[in-house]
PDB file of N, CA and C in Angstrom:
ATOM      1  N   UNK A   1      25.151  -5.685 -21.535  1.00  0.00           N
ATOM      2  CA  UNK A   1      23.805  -5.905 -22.049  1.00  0.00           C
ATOM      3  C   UNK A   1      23.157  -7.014 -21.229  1.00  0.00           C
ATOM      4  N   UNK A   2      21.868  -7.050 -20.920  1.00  0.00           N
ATOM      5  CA  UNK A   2      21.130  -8.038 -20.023  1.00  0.00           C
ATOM      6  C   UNK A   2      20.419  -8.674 -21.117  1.00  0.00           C
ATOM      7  N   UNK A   3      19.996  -9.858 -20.339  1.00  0.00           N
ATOM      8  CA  UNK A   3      19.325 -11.026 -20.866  1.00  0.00           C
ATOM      9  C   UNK A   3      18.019 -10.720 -20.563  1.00  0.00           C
ATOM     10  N   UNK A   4      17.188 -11.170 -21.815  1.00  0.00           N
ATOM     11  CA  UNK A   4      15.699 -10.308 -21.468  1.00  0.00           C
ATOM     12  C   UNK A   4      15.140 -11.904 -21.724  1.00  0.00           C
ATOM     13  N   UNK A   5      15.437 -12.866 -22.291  1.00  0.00           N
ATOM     14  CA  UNK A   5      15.000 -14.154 -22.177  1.00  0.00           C
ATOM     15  C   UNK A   5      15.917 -14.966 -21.763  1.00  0.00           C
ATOM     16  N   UNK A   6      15.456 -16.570 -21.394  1.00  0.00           N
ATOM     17  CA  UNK A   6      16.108 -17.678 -20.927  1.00  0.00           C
ATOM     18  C   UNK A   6      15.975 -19.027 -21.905  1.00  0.00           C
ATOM     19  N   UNK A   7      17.089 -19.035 -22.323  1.00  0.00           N
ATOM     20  CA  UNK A   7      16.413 -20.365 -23.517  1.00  0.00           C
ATOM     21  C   UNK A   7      17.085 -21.811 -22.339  1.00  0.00           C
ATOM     22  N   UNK A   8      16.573 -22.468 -22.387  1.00  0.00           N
ATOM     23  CA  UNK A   8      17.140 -24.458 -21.913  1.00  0.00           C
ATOM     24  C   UNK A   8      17.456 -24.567 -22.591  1.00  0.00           C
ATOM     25  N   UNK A   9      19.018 -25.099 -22.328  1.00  0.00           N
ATOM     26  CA  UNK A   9      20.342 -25.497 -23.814  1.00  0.00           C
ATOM     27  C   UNK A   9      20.307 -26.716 -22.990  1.00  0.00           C
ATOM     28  N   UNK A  10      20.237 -28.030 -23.773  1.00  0.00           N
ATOM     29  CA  UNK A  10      20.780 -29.413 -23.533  1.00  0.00           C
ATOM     30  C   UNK A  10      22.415 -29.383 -23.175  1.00  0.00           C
ATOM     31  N   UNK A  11      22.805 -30.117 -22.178  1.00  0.00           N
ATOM     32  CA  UNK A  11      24.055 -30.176 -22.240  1.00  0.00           C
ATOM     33  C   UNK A  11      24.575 -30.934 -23.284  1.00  0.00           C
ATOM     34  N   UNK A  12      24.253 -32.468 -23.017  1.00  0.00           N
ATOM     35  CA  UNK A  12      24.144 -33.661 -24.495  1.00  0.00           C
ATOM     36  C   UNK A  12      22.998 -32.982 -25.309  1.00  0.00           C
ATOM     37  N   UNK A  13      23.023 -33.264 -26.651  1.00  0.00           N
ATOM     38  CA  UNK A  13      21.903 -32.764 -27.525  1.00  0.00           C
ATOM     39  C   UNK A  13      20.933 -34.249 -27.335  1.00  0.00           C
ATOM     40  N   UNK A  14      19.816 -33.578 -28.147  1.00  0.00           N
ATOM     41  CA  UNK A  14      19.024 -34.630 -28.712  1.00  0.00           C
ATOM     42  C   UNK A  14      18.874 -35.013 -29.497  1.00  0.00           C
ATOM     43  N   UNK A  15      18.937 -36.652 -29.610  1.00  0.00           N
ATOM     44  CA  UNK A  15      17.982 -37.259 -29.194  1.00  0.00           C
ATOM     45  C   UNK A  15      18.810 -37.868 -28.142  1.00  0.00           C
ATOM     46  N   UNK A  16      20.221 -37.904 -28.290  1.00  0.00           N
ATOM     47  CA  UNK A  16      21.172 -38.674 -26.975  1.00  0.00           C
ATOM     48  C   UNK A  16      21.068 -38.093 -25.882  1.00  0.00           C
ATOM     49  N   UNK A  17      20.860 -36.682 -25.414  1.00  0.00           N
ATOM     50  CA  UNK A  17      20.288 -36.765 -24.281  1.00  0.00           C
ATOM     51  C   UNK A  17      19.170 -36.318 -23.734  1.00  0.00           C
ATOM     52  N   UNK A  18      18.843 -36.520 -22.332  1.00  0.00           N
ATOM     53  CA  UNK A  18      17.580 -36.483 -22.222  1.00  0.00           C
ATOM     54  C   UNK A  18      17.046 -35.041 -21.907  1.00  0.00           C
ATOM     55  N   UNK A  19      16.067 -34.835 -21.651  1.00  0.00           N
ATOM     56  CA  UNK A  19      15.067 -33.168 -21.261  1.00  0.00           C
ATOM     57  C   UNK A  19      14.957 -33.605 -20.359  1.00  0.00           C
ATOM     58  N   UNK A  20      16.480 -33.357 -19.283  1.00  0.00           N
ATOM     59  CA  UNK A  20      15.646 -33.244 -17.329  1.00  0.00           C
ATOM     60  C   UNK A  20      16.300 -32.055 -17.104  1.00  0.00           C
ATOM     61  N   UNK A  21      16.388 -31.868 -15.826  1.00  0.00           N
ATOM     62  CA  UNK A  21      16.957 -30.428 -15.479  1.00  0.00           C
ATOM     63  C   UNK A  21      18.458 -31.217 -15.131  1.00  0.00           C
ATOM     64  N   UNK A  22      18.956 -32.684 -14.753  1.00  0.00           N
ATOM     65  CA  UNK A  22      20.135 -32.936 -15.148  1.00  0.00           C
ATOM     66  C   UNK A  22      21.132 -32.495 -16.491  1.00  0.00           C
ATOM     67  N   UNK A  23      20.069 -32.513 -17.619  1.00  0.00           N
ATOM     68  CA  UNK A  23      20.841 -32.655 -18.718  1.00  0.00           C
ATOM     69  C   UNK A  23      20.434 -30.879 -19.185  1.00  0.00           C
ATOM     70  N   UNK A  24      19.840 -29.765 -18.342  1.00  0.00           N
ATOM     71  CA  UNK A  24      20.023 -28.055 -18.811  1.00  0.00           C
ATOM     72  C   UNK A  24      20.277 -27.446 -17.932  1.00  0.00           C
ATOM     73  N   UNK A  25      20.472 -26.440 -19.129  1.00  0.00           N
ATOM     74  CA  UNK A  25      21.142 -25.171 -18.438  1.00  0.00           C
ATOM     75  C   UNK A  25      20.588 -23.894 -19.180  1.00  0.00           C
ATOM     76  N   UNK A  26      20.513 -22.985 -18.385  1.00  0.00           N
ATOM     77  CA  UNK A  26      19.487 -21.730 -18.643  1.00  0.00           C
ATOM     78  C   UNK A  26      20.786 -20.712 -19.149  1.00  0.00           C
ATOM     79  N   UNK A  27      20.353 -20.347 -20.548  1.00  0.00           N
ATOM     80  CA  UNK A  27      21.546 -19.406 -20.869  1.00  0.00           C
ATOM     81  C   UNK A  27      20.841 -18.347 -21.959  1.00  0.00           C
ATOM     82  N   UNK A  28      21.172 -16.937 -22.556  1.00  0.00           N
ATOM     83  CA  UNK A  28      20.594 -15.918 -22.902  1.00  0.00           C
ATOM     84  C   UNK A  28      21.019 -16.116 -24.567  1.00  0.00           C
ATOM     85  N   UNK A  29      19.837 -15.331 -25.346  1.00  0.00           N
ATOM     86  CA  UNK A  29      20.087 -16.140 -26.576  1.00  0.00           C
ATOM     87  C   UNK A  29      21.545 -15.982 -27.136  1.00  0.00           C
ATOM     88  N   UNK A  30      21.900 -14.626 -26.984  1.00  0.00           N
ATOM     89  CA  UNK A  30      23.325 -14.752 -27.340  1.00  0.00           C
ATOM     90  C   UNK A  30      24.570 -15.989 -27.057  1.00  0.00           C
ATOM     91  N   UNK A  31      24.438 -16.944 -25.540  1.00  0.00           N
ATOM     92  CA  UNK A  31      25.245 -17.572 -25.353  1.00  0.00           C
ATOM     93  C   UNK A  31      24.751 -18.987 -25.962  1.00  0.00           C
ATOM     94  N   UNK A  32      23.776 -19.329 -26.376  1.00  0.00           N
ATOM     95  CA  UNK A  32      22.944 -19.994 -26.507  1.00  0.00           C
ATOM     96  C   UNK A  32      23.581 -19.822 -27.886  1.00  0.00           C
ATOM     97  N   UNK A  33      23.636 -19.266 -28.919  1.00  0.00           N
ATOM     98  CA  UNK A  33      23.895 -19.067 -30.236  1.00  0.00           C
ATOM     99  C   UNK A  33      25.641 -19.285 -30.332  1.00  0.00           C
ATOM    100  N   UNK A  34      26.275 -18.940 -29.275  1.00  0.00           N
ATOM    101  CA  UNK A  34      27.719 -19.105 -29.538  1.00  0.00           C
ATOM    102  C   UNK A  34      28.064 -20.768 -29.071  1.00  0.00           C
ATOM    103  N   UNK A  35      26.770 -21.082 -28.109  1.00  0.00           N
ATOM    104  CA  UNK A  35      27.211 -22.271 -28.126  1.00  0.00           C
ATOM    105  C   UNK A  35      26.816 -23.495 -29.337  1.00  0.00           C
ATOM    106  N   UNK A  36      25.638 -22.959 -29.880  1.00  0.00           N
ATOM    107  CA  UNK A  36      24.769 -24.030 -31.147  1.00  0.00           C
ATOM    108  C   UNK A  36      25.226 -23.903 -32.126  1.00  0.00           C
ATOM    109  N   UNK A  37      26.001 -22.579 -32.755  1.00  0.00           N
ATOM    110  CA  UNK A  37      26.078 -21.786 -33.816  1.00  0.00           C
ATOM    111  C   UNK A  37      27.441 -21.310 -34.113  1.00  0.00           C
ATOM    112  N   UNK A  38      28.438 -21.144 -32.743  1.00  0.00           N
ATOM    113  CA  UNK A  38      29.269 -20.070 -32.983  1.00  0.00           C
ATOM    114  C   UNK A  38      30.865 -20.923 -32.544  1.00  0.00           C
ATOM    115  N   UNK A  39      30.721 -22.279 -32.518  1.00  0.00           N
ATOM    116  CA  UNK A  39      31.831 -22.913 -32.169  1.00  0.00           C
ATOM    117  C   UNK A  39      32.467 -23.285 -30.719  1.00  0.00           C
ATOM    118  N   UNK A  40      31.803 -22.817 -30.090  1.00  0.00           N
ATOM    119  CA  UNK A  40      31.819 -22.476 -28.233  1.00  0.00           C
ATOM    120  C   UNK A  40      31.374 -23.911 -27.945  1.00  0.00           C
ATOM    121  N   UNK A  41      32.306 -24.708 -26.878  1.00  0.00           N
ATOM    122  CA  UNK A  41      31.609 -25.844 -26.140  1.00  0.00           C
ATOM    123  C   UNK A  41      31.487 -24.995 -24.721  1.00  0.00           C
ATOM    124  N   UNK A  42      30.269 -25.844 -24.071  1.00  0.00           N
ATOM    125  CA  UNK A  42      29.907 -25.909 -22.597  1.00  0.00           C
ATOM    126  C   UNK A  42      30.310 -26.949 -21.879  1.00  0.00           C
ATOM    127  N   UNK A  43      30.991 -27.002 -20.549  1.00  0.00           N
ATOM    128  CA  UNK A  43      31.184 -28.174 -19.611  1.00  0.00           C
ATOM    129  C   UNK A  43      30.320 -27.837 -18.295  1.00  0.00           C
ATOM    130  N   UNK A  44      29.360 -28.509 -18.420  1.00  0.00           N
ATOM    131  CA  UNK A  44      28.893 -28.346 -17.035  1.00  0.00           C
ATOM    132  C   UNK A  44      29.214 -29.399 -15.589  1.00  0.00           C
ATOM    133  N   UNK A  45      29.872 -28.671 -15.000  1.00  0.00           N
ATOM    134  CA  UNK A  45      30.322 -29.360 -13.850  1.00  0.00           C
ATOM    135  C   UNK A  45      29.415 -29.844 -12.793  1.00  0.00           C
ATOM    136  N   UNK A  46      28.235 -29.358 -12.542  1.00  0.00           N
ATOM    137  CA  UNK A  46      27.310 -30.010 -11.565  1.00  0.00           C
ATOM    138  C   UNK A  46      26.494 -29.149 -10.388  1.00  0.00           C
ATOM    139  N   UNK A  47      27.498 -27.879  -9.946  1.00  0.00           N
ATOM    140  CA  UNK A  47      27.568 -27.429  -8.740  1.00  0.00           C
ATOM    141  C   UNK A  47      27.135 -25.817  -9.314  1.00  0.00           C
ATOM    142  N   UNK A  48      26.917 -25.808 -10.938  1.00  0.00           N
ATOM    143  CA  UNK A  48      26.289 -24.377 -11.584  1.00  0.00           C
ATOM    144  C   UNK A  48      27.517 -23.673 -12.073  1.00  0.00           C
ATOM    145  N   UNK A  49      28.349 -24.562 -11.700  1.00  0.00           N
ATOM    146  CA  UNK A  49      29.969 -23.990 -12.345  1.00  0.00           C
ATOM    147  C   UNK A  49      30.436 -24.263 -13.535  1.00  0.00           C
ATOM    148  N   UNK A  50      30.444 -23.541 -14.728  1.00  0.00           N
ATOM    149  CA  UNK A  50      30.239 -23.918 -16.290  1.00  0.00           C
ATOM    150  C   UNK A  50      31.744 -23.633 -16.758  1.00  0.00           C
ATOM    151  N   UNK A  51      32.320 -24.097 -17.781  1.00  0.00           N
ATOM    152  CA  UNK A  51      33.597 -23.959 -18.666  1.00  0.00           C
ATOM    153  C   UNK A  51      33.522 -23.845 -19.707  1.00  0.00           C
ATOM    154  N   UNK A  52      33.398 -22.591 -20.446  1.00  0.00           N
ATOM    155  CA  UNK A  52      33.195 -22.398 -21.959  1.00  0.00           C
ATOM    156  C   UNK A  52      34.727 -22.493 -22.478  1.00  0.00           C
ATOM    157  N   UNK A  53      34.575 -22.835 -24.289  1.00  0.00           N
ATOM    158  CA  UNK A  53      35.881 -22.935 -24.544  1.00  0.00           C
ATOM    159  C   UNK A  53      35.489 -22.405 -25.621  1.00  0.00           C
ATOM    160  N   UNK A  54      36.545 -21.355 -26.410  1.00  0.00           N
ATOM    161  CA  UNK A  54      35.790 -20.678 -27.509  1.00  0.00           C
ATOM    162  C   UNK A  54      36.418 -21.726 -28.382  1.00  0.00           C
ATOM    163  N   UNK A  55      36.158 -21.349 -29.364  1.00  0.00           N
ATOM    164  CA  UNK A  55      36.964 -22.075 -31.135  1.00  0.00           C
ATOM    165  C   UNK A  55      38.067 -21.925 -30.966  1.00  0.00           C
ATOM    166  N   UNK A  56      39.075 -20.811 -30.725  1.00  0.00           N
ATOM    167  CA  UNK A  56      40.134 -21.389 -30.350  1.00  0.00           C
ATOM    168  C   UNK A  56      41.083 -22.033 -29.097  1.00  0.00           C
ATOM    169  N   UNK A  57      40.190 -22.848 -28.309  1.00  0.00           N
ATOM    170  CA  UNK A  57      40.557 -23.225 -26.978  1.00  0.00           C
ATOM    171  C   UNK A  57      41.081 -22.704 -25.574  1.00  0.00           C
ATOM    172  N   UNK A  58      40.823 -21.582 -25.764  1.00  0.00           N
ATOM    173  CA  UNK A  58      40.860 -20.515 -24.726  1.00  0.00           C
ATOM    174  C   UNK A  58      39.466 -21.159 -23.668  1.00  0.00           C
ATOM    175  N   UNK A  59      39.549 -21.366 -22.715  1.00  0.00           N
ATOM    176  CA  UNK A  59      38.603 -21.690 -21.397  1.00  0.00           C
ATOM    177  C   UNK A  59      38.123 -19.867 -20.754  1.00  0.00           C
ATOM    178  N   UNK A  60      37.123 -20.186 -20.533  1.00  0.00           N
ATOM    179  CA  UNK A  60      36.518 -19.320 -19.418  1.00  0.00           C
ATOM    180  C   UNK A  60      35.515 -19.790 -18.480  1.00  0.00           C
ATOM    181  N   UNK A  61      35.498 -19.962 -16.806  1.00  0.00           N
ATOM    182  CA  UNK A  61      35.075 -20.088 -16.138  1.00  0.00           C
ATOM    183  C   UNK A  61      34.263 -19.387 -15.201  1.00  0.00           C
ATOM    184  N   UNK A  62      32.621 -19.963 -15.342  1.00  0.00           N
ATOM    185  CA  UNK A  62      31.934 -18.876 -14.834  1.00  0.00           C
ATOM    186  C   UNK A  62      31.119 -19.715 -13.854  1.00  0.00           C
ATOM    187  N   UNK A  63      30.657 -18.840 -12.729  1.00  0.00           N
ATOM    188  CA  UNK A  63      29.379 -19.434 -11.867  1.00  0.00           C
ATOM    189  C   UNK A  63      28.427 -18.703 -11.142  1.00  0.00           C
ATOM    190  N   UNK A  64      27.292 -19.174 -11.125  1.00  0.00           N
ATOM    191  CA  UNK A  64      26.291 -18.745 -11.074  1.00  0.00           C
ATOM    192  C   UNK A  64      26.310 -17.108  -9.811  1.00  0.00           C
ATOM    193  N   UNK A  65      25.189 -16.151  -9.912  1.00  0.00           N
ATOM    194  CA  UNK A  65      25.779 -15.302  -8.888  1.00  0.00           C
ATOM    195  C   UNK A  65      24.759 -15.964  -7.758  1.00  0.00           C
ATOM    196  N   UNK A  66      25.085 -15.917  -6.555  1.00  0.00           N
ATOM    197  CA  UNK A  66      24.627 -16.675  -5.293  1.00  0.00           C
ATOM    198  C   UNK A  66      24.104 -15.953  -4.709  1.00  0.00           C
ATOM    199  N   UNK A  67      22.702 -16.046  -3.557  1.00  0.00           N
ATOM    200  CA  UNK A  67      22.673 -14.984  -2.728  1.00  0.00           C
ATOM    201  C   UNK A  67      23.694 -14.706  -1.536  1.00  0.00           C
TER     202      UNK A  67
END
């Protein structure tokens, strides 16, 4: 299934962190909901290379597709 919108997820929330493009990341509402809603942390590494961890600590590593 494709992403038909882009929500900005804070990495830190607010009010602790700030609204730059340091502190988001562009993700589809579904991942966006597993991360606010559904027990899922995000690690963002810097380089667009992300580490989800579900609720039960299982990691998955994803990165961006490149041209």
């Amino acid at each position: 299934d494709s992403c038909r919108a882009v929500w900005l997820c804070r990495r830190i929330a607010h009010p602790a962190g700030p609204t730059c493009i340091c502190n988001l990341c562009a993700l589809c509402r579904h991942h966006h909901r597993l991360k606010t809603h559904g027990g899922w942390t995000l690690t963002h590494h810097g380089d667009g290379h992300l580490t989800w961890r579900d609720p039960t600590g299982h990691t998955y590593d994803v990165w961006p597709d490149g041209p």
